[in-house]
mmCIF file of C-alpha atoms in Angstrom:
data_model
loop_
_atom_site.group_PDB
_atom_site.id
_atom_site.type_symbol
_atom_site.label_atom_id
_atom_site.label_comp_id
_atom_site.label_asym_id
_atom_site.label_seq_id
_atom_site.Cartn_x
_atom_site.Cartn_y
_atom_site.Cartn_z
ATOM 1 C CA UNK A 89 30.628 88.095 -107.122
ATOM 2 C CA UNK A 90 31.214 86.660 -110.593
ATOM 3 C CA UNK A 91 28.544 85.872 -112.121
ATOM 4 C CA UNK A 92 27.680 82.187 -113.714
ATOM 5 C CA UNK A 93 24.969 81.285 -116.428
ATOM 6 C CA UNK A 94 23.493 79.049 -113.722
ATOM 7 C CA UNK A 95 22.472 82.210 -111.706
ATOM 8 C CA UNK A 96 19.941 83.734 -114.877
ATOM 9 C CA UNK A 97 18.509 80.000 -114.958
ATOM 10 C CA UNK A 98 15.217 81.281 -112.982
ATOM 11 C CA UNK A 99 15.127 83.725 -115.522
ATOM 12 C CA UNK A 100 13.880 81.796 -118.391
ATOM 13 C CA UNK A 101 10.719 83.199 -119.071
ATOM 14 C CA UNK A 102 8.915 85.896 -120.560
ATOM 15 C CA UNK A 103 8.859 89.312 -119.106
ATOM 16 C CA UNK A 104 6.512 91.943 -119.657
ATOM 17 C CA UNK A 105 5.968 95.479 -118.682
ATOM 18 C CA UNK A 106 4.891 99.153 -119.795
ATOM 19 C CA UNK A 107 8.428 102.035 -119.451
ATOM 20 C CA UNK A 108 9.926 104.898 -120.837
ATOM 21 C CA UNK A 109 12.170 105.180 -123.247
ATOM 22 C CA UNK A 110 15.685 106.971 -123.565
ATOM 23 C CA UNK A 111 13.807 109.474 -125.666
ATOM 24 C CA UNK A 112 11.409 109.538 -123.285
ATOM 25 C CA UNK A 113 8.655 107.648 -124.927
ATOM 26 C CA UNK A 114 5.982 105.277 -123.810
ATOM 27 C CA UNK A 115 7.007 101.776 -123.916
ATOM 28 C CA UNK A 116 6.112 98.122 -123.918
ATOM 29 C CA UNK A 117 8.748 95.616 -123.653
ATOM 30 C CA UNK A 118 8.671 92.108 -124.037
ATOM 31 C CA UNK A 119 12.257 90.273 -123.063
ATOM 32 C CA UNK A 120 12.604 86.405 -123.249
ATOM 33 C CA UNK A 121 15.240 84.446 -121.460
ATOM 34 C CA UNK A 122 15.821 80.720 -122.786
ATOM 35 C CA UNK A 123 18.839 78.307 -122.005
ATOM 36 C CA UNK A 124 21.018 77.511 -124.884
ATOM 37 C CA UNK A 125 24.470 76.045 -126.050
ATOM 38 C CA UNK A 126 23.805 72.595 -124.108
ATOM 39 C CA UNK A 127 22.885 74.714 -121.284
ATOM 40 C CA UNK A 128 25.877 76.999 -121.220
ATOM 41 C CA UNK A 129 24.328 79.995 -122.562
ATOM 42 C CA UNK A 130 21.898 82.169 -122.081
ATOM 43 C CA UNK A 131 19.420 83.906 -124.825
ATOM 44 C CA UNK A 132 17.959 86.670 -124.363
ATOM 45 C CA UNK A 133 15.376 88.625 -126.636
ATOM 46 C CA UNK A 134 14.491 91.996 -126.333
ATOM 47 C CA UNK A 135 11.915 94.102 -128.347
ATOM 48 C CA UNK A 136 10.915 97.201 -126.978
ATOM 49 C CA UNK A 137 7.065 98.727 -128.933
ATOM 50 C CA UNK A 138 5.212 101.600 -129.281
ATOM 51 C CA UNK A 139 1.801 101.274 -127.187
ATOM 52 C CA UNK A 140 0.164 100.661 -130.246
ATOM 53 C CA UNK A 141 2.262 97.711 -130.651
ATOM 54 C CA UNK A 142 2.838 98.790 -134.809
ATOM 55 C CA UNK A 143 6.178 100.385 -134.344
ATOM 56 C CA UNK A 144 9.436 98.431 -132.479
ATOM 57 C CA UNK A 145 11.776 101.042 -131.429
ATOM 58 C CA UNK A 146 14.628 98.646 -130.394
ATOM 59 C CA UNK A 147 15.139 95.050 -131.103
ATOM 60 C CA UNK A 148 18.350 92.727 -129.374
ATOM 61 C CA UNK A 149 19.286 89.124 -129.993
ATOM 62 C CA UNK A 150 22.361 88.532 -127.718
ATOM 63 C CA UNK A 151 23.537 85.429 -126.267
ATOM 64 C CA UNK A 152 24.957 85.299 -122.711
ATOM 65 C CA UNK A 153 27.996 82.586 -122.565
ATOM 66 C CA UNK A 154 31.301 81.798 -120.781
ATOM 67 C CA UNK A 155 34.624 82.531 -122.752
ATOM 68 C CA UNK A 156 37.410 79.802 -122.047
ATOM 69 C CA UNK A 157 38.670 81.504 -119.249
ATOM 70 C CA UNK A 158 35.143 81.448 -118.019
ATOM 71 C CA UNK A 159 34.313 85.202 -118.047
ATOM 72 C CA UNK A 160 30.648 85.862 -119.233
ATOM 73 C CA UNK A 161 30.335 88.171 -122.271
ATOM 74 C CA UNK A 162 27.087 88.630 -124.184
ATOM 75 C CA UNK A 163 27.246 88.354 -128.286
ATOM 76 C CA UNK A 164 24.180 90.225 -129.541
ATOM 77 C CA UNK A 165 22.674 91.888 -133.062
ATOM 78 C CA UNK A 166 21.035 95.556 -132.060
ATOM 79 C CA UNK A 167 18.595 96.455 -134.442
ATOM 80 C CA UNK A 168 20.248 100.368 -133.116
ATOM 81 C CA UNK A 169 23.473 99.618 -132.692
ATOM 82 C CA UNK A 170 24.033 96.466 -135.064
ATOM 83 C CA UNK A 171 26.750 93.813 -133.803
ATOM 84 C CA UNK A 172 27.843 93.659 -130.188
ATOM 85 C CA UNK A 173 30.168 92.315 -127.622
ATOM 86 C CA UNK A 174 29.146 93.446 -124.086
ATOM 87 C CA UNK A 175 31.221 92.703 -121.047
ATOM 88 C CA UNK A 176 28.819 90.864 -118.008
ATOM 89 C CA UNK A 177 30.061 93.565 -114.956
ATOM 90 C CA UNK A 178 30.434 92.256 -111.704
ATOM 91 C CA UNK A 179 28.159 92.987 -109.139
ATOM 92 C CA UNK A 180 25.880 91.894 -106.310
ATOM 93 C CA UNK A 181 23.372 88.520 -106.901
ATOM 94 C CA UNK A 182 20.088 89.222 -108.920
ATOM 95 C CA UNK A 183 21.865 91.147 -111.087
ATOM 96 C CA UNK A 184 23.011 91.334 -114.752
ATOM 97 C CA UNK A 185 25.057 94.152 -116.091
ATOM 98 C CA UNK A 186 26.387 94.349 -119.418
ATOM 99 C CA UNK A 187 28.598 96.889 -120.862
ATOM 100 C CA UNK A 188 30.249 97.495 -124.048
ATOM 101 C CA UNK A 189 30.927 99.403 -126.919
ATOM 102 C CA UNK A 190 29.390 99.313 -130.812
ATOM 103 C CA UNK A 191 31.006 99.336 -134.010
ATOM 104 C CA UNK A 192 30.450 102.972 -134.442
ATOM 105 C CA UNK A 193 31.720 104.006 -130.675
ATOM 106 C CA UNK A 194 28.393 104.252 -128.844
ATOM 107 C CA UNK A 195 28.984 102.854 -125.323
ATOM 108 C CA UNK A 196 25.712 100.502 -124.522
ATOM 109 C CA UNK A 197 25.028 99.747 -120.785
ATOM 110 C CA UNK A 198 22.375 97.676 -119.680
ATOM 111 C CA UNK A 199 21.008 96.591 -116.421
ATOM 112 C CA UNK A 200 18.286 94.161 -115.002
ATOM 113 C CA UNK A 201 17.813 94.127 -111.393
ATOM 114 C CA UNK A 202 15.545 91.089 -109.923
ATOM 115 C CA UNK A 203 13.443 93.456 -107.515
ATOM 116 C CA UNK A 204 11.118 89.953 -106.268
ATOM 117 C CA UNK A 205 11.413 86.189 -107.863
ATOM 118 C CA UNK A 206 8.624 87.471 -110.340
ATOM 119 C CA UNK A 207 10.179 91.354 -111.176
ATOM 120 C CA UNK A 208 12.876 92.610 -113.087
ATOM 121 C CA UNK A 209 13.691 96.164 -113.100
ATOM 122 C CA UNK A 210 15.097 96.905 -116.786
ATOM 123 C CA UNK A 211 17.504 99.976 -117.326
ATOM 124 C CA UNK A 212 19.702 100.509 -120.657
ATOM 125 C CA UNK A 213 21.157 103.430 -121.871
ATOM 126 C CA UNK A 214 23.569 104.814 -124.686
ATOM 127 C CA UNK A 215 25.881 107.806 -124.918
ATOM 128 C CA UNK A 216 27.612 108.124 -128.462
ATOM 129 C CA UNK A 217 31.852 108.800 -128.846
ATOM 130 C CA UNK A 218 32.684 111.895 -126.920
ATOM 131 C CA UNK A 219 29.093 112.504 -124.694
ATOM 132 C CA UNK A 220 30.244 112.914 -120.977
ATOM 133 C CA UNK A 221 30.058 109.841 -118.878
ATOM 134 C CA UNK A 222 26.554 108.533 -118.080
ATOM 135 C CA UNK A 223 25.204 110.116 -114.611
ATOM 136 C CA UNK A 224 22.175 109.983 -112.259
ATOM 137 C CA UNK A 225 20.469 112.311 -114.162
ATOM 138 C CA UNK A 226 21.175 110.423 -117.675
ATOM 139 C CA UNK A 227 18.292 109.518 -119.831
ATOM 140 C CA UNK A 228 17.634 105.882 -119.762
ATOM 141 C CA UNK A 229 15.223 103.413 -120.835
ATOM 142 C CA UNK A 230 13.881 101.845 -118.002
ATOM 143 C CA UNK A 231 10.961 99.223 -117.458
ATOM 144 C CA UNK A 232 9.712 97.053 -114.620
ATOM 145 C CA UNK A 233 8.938 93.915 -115.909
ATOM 146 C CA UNK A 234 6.887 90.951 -114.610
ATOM 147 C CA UNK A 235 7.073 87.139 -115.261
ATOM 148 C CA UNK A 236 4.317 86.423 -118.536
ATOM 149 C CA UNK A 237 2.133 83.378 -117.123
ATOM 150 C CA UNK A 238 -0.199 81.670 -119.595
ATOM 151 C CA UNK A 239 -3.812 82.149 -119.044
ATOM 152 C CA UNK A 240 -5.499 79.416 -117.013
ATOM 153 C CA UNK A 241 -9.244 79.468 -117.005
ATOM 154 C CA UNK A 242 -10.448 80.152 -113.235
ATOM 155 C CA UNK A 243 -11.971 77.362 -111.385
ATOM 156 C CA UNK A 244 -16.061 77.913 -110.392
ATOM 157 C CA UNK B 61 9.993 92.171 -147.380
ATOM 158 C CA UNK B 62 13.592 91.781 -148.189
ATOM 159 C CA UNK B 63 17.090 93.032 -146.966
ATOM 160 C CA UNK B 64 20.043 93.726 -148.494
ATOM 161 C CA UNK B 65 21.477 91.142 -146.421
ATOM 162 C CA UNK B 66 18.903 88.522 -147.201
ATOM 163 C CA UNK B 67 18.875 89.758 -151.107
ATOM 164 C CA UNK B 68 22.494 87.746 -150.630
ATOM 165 C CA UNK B 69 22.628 85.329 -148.238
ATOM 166 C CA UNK B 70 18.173 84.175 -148.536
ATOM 167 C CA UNK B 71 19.439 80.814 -150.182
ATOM 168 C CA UNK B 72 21.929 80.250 -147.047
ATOM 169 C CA UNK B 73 18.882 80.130 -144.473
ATOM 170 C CA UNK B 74 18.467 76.223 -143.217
ATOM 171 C CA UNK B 75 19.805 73.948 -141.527
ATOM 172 C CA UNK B 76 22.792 72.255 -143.193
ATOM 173 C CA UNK B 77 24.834 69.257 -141.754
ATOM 174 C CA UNK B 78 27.969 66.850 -142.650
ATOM 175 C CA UNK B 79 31.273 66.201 -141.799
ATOM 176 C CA UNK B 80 33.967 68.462 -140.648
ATOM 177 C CA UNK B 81 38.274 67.835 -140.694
ATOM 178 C CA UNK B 82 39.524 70.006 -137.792
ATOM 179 C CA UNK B 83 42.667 71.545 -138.070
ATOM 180 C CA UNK B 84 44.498 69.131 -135.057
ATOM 181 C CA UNK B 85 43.136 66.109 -137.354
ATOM 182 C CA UNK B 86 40.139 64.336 -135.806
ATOM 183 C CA UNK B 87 36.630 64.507 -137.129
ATOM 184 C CA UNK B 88 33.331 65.073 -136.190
ATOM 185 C CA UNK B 89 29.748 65.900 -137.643
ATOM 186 C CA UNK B 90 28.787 69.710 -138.075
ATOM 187 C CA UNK B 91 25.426 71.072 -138.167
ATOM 188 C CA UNK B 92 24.597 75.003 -139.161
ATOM 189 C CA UNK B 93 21.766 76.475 -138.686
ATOM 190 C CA UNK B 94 20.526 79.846 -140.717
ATOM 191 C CA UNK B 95 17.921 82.055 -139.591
ATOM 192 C CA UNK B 96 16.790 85.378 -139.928
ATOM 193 C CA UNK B 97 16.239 87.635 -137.352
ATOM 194 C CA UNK B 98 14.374 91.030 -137.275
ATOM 195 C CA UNK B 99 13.094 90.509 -140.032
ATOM 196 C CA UNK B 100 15.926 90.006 -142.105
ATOM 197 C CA UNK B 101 18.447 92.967 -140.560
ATOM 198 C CA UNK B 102 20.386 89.630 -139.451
ATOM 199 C CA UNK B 103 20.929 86.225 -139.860
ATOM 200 C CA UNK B 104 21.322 84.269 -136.887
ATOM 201 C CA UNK B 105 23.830 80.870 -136.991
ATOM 202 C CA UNK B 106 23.809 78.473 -134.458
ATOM 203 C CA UNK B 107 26.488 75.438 -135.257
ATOM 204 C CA UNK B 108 26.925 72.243 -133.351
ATOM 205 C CA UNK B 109 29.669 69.929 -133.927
ATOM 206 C CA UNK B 110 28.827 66.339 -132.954
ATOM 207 C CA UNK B 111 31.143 63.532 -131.458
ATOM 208 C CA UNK B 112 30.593 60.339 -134.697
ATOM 209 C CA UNK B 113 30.771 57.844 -131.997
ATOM 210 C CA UNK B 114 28.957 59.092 -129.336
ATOM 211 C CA UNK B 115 26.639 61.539 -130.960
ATOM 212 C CA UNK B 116 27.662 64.037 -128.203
ATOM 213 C CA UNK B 117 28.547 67.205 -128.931
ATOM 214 C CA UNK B 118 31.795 68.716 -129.288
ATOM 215 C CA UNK B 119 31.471 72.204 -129.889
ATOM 216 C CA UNK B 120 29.160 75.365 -129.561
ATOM 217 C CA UNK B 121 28.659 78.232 -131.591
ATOM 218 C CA UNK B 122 26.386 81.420 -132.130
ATOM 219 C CA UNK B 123 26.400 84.174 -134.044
ATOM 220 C CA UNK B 124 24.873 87.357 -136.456
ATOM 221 C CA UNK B 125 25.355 88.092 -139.790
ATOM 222 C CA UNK B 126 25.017 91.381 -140.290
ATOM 223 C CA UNK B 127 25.494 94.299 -142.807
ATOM 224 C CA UNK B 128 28.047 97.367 -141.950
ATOM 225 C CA UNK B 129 27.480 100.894 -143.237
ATOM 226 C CA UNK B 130 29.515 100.137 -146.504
ATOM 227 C CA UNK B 131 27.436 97.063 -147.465
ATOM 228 C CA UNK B 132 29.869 94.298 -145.855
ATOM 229 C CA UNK B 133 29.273 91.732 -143.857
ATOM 230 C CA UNK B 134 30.122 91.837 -140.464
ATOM 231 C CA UNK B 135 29.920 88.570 -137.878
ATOM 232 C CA UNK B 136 29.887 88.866 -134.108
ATOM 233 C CA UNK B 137 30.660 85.352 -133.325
ATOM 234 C CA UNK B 138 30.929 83.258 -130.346
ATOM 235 C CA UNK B 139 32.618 79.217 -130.221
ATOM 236 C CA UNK B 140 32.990 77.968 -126.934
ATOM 237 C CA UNK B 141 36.969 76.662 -127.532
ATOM 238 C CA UNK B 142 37.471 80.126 -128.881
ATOM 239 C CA UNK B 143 35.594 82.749 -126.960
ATOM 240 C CA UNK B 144 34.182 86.023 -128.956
ATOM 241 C CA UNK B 145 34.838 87.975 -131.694
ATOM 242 C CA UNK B 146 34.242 90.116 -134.483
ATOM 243 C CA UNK B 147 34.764 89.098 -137.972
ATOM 244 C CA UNK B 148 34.942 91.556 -141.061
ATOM 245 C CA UNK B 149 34.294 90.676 -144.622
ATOM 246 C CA UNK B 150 37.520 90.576 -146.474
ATOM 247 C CA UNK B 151 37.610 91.014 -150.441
ATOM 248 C CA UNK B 152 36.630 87.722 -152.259
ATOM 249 C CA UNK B 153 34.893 86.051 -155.366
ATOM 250 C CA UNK B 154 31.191 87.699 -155.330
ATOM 251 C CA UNK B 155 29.564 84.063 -154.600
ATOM 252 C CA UNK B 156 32.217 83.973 -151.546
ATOM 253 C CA UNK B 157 31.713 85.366 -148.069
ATOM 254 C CA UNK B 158 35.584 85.466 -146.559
ATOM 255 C CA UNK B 159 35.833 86.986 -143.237
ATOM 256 C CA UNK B 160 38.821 87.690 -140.636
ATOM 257 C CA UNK B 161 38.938 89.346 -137.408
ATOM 258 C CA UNK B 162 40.913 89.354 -134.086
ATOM 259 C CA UNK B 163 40.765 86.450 -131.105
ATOM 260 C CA UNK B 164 41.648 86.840 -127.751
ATOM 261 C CA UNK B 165 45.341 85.652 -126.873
ATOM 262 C CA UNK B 166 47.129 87.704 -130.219
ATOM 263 C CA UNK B 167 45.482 85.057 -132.573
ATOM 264 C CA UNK B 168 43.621 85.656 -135.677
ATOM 265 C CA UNK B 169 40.972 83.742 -137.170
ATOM 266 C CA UNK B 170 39.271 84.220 -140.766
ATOM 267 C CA UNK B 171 36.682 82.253 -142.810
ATOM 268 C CA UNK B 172 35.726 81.485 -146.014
ATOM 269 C CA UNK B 173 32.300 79.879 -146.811
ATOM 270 C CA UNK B 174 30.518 79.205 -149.700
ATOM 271 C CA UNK B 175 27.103 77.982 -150.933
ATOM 272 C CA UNK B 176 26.588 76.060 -154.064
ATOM 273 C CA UNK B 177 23.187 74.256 -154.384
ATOM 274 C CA UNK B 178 22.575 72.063 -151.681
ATOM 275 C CA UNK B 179 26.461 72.097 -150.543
ATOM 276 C CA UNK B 180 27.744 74.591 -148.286
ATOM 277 C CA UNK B 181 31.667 74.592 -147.743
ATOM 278 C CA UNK B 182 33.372 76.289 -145.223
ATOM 279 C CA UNK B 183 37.347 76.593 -144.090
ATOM 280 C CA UNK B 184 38.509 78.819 -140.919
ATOM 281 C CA UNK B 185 41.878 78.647 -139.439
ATOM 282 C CA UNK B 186 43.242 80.412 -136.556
ATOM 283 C CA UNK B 187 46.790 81.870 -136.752
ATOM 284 C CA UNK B 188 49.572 84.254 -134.517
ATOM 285 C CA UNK B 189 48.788 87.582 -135.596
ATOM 286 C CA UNK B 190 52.081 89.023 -135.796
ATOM 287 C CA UNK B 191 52.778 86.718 -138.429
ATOM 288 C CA UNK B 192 51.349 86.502 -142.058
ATOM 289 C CA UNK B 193 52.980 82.840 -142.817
ATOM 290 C CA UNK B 194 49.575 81.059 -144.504
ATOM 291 C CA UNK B 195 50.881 77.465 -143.437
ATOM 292 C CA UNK B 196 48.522 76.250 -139.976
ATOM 293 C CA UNK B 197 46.033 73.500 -141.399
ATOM 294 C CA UNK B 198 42.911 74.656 -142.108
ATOM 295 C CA UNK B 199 39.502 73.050 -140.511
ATOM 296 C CA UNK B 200 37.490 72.242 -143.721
ATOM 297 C CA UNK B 201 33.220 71.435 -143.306
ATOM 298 C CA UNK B 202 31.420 70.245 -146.025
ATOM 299 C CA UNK B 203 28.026 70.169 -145.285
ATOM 300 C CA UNK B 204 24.410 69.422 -147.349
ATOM 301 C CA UNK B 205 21.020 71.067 -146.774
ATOM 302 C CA UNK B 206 18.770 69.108 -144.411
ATOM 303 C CA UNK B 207 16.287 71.572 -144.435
ATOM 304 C CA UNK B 208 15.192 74.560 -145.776
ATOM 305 C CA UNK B 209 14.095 77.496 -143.710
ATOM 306 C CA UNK B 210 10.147 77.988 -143.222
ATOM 307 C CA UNK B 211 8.907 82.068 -142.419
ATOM 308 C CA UNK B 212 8.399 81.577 -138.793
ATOM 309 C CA UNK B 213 10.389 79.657 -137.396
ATOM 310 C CA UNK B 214 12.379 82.242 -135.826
#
């Protein structure tokens, strides 16, 4: 299917959720999806921590939004890979795939899968000029993440 | 803590607004806004251009600011009558960020903008890229500071 912003809308939220990275480090991961551009766009914001919460190992600002032909592309600033342009894939509902390439030649790919209405299942991973293409067995930095509720005191 | 990026471009962060002559001829009311992100590695800019009758708005855009390995600025940038692209910094006065990059469809687009005080000028124009003829109009924004930028509002 192609995809449309209107199908992230019950996205906007914050996500949470303890992973791995690429390296294969412990992770937290806070992402935030928010409409934008009159409602035409979608931003996201990803930061990715040590446990301690001191160190981020990976920071993105991208914005999800339709080009005049309509096709989705995401603009984003990688605090790894610097400036961006990923391509949204196609592929089935619940799903956002982005792929693309950075300034120096490092292909970025990353995935979030909507597992439940209240789960996303975070993957991303990058190969630099020349590594072989990405298998099963590829590092990646995955993360499940759940929907962030505020705190509401519980009733007596 | 600074950045290189904000050591040049701190006194561009804001939100800046006034009147912009598109290239086809009509006018409208532009609005910029400035803001660092990541602390400092990249300034994001967010610009709205506004309908003067209805106060509707016209156009969309997004985009970073950021610094490539040789010190110049590069912009990922996003309008919504244009699509995406990526800009380059192209040589220019030192007070002057000009940049120029590749659009979808064999077009070309590059920018000049400038901040002097409260004023912040800009000119883009989008031309064929096989050809260098410099004679499309030019959309031209001059726009004043309505506010400055406060730490934490990104």
């Amino acid at each position: 299917m192609t995809p449309r912003v209107a199908d992230y809308q019950r996205w906007v939220g914050t996500w949470t959720g303890e992973g791995g990275t690429q390296a294969g480090q412990k992770t937290l991961i806070r992402q935030t999806f928010s409409l934008a551009l009159d409602g035409t766009g979608l931003e996201m914001h990803f930061e990715a921590f040590d446990t301690s919460l001191s160190v981020m190992f990976h920071g993105v600002r991208s914005m999800l939004a339709p080009a005049p032909s309509g096709v989705l592309r995401a603009l984003a600033y990688s605090t790894i890979h610097g400036p961006l342009l990923l391509e949204l894939m196609p592929d089935d509902e619940g799903v956002m795939a982005l792929s693309g390439d950075s300034q120096s030649g490092n292909r970025i790919s990353v995935t979030f899968v909507e597992e439940a209405p209240d789960t996303l299942l975070f993957t991303a991973f990058w190969r630099g000029p020349g590594e072989p293409v990405a298998g099963d067995d590829t590092p990646r930095m995955t993360c499940r993440l759940q929907r962030c509720r505020p705190w509401a005191p519980q009733g007596p | 803590m600074t950045t290189p990026l904000l050591s040049r471009f701190a006194h561009w962060l804001g939100t800046w607004r006034g009147r912009v002559d598109f290239a086809e001829g009509h006018q409208a009311l532009m609005q910029f806004t400035l803001t660092p992100v990541f602390g400092g590695q990249a300034i994001q800019v967010e610009t709205v251009a506004f309908d003067i009758e209805s106060s509707r708005s016209i156009t969309r855009g997004w985009g970073y600011f950021s610094l490539d390995r040789s010190g110049r600025v590069v912009n990922n940038i996003y309008g919504n009558y244009f699509g995406f692209a990526i800009l380059h910094e192209t040589p220019d006065d030192p007070e002057v960020l000009s940049l120029q990059g590749p659009l979808p469809g064999n077009e070309v687009m590059d920018v000049t903008m400038n901040v002097l005080g409260d004023e912040f000028t800009l000119s883009s124009r989008r031309w064929e890229g096989y050809t260098s003829h410099d004679d499309r109009p030019r959309t031209y924004t001059r726009m004043k500071r309505v506010a400055h930028y406060v730490e934490g509002d990104s």
